[in-house]
mmCIF file of C-alpha atoms and ligand atoms in Angstrom:
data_model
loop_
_atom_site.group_PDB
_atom_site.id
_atom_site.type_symbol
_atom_site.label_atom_id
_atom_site.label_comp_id
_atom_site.label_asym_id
_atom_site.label_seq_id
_atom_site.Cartn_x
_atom_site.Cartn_y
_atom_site.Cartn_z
ATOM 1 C CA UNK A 892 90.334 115.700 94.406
ATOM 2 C CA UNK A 893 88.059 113.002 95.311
ATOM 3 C CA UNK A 894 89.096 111.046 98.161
ATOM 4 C CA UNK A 895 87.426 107.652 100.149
ATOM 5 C CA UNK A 896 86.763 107.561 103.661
ATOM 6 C CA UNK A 897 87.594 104.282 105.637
ATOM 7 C CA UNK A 898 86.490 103.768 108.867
ATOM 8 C CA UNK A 899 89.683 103.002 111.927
ATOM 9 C CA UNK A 900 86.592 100.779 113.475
ATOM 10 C CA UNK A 901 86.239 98.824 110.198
ATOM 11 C CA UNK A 902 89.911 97.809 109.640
ATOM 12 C CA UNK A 903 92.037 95.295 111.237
ATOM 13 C CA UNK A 904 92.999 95.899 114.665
ATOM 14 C CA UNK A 905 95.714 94.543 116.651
ATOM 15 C CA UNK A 906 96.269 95.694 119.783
ATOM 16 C CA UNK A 907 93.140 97.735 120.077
ATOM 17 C CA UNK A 908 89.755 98.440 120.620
ATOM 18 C CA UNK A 909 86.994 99.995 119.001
ATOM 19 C CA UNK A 910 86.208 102.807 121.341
ATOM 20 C CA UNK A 911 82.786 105.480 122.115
ATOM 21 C CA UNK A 912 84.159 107.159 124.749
ATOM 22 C CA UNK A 913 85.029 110.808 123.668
ATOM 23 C CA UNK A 914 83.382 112.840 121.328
ATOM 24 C CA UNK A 915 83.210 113.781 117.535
ATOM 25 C CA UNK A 916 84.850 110.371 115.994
ATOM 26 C CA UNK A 917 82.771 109.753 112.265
ATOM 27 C CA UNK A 918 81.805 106.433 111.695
ATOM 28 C CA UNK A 919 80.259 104.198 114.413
ATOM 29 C CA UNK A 920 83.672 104.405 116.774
ATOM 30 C CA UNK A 921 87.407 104.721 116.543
ATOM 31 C CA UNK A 922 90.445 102.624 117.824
ATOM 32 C CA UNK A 923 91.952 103.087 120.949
ATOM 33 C CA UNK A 924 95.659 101.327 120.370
ATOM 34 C CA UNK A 925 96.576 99.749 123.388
ATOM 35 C CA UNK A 926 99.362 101.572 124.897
ATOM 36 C CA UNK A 927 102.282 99.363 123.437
ATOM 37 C CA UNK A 928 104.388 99.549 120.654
ATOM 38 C CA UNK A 929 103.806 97.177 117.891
ATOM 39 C CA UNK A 930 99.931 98.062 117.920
ATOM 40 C CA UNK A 931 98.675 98.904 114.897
ATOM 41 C CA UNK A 932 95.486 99.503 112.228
ATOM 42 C CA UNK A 933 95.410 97.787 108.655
ATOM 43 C CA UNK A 934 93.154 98.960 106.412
ATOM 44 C CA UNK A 935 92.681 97.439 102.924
ATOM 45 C CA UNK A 936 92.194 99.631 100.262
ATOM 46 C CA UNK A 937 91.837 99.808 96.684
ATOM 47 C CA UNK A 938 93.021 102.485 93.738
ATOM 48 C CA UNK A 939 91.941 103.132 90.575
ATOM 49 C CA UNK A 940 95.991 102.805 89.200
ATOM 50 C CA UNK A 941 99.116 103.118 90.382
ATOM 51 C CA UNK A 942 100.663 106.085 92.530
ATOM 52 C CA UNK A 943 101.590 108.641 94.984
ATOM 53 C CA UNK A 944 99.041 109.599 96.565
ATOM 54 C CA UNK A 945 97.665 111.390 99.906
ATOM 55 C CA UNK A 946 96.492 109.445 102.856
ATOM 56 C CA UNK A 947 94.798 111.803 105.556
ATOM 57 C CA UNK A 948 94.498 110.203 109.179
ATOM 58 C CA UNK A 949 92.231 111.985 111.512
ATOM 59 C CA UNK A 950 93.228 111.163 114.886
ATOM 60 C CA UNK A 951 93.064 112.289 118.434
ATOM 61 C CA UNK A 952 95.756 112.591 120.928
ATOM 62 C CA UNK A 953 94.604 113.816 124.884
ATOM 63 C CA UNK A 954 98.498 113.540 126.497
ATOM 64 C CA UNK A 955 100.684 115.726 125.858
ATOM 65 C CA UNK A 956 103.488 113.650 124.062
ATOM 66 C CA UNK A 957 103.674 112.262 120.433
ATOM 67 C CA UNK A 958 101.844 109.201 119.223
ATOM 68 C CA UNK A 959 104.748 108.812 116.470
ATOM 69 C CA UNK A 960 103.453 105.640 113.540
ATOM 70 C CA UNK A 961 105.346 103.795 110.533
ATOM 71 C CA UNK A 962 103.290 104.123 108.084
ATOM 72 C CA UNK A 963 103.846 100.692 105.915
ATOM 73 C CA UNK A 964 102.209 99.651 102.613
ATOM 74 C CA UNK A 965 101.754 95.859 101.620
ATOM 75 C CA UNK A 966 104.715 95.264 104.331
ATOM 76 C CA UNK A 967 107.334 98.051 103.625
ATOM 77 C CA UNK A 968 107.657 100.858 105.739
ATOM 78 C CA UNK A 969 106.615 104.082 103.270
ATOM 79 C CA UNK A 970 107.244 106.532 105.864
ATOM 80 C CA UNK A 971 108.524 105.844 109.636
ATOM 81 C CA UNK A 972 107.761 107.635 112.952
ATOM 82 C CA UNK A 973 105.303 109.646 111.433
ATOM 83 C CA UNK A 974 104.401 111.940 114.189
ATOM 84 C CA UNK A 975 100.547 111.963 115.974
ATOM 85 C CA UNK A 976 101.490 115.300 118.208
ATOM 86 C CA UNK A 977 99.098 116.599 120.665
ATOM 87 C CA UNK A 978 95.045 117.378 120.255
ATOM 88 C CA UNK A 979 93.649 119.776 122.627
ATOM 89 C CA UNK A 980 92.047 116.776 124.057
ATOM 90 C CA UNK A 981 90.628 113.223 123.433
ATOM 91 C CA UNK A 982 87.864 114.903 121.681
ATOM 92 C CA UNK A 983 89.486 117.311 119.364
ATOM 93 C CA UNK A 984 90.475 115.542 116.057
ATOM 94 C CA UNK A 985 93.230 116.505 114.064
ATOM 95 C CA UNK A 986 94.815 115.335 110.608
ATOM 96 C CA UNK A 987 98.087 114.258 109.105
ATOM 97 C CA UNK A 988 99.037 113.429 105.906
ATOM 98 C CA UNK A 989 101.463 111.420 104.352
ATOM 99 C CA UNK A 990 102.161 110.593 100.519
ATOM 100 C CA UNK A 991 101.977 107.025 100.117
ATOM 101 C CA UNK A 992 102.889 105.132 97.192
ATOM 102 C CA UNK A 993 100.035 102.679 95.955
ATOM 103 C CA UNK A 994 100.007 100.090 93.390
ATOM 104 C CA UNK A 995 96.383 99.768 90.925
ATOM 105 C CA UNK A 996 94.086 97.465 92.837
ATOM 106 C CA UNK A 997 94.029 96.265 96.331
ATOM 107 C CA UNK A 998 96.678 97.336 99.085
ATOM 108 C CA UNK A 999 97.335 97.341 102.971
ATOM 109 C CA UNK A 1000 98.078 100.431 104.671
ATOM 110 C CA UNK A 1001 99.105 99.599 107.863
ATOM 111 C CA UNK A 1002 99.950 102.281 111.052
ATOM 112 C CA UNK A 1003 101.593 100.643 113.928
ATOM 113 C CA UNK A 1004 102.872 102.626 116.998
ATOM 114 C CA UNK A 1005 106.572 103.363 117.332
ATOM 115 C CA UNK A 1006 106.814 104.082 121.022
ATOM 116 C CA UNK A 1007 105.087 102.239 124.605
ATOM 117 C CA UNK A 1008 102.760 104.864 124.336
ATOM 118 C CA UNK A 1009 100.671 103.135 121.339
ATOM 119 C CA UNK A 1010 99.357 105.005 118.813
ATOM 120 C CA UNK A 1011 96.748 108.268 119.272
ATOM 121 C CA UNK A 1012 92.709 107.301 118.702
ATOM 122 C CA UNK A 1013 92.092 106.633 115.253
ATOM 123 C CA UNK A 1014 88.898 107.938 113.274
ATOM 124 C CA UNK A 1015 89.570 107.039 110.131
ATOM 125 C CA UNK A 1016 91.923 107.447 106.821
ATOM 126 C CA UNK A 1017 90.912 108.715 103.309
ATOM 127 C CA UNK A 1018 93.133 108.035 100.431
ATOM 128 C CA UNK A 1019 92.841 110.391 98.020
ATOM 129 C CA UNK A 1020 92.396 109.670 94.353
ATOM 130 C CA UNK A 1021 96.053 108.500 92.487
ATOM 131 C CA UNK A 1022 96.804 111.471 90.073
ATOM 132 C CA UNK A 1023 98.164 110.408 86.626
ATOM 133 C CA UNK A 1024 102.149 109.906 86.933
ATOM 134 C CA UNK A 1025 102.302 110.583 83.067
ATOM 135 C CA UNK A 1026 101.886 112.922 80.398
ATOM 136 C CA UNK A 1027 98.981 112.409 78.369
ATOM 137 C CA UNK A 1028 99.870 111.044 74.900
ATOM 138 C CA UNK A 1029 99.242 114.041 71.967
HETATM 139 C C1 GCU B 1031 92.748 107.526 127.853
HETATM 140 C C2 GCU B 1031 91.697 107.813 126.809
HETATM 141 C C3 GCU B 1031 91.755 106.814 125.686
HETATM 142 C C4 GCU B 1031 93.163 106.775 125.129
HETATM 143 C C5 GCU B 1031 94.137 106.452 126.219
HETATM 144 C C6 GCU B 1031 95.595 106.443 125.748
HETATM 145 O O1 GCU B 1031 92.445 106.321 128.494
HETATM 146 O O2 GCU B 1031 90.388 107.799 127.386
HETATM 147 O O3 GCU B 1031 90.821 107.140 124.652
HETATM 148 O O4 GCU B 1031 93.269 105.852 124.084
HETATM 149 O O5 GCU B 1031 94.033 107.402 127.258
HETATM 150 O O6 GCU B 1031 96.442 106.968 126.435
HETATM 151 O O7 GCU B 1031 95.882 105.918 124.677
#
């Protein structure tokens, strides 16, 4: 299934940076959340119709304690303390993926950091394409 990249460097960021300093991030960067809770990425991004469907985060966590995120859509947490565990380092990337409900058009995924810790680095998200939620019509 089709899915569309978009970038951590290119959303909105809130207590963050766009960071260079480890290896292997896509894109021209990642965020580094600042190491508080409340910090978070919003990306804005658009599907085709309405749905459940698969957001992949490929992040990077060097320490060796969870990163945990809400994931929140358009304002309403979706799925809380999603958890960011360990990387072998702050330049191995991982993924995690969470089923997110979108609505047809334009939408706000936001992941803000749960804990003091902040959130891991952040690459980048790709939202898979919404499957049909009915039956075609015979
Ligand atoms: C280190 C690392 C950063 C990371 C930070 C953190 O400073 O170089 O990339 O974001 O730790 O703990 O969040």
């Amino acid at each position: 299934l089709a899915a569309t990249d978009y970038q951590a460097e290119d959303a909105t960021v809130v207590q963050g940076t766009v960071a260079t300093n480890h290896t292997g991030y896509t894109g021209t960067g990642f965020v580094d959340y600042t190491n508080v809770k409340g910090s978070y990425v919003e990306f804005t991004v658009s599907a085709a119709s309405a749905g459940t469907t698969a957001v992949t985060f490929r992040y990077a966590n060097g320490t060796a304690t969870d990163r945990p995120m809400d994931i929140s859509v358009n304002g309403t947490v979706v799925s809380p303390a999603v958890s960011f565990p360990a990387t072998a380092d702050w330049n191995t990337w991982a993924t995690k993926t969470v089923d997110v409900p979108l609505t047809a058009g334009s939408g706000k995924i936001r992941a803000t950091a749960t804990t003091a810790g902040g959130g891991p680095n952040l690459d980048r998200i790709g939202v898979a394409a919404v499957t049909d939620s009915q039956a075609p019509s015979r």
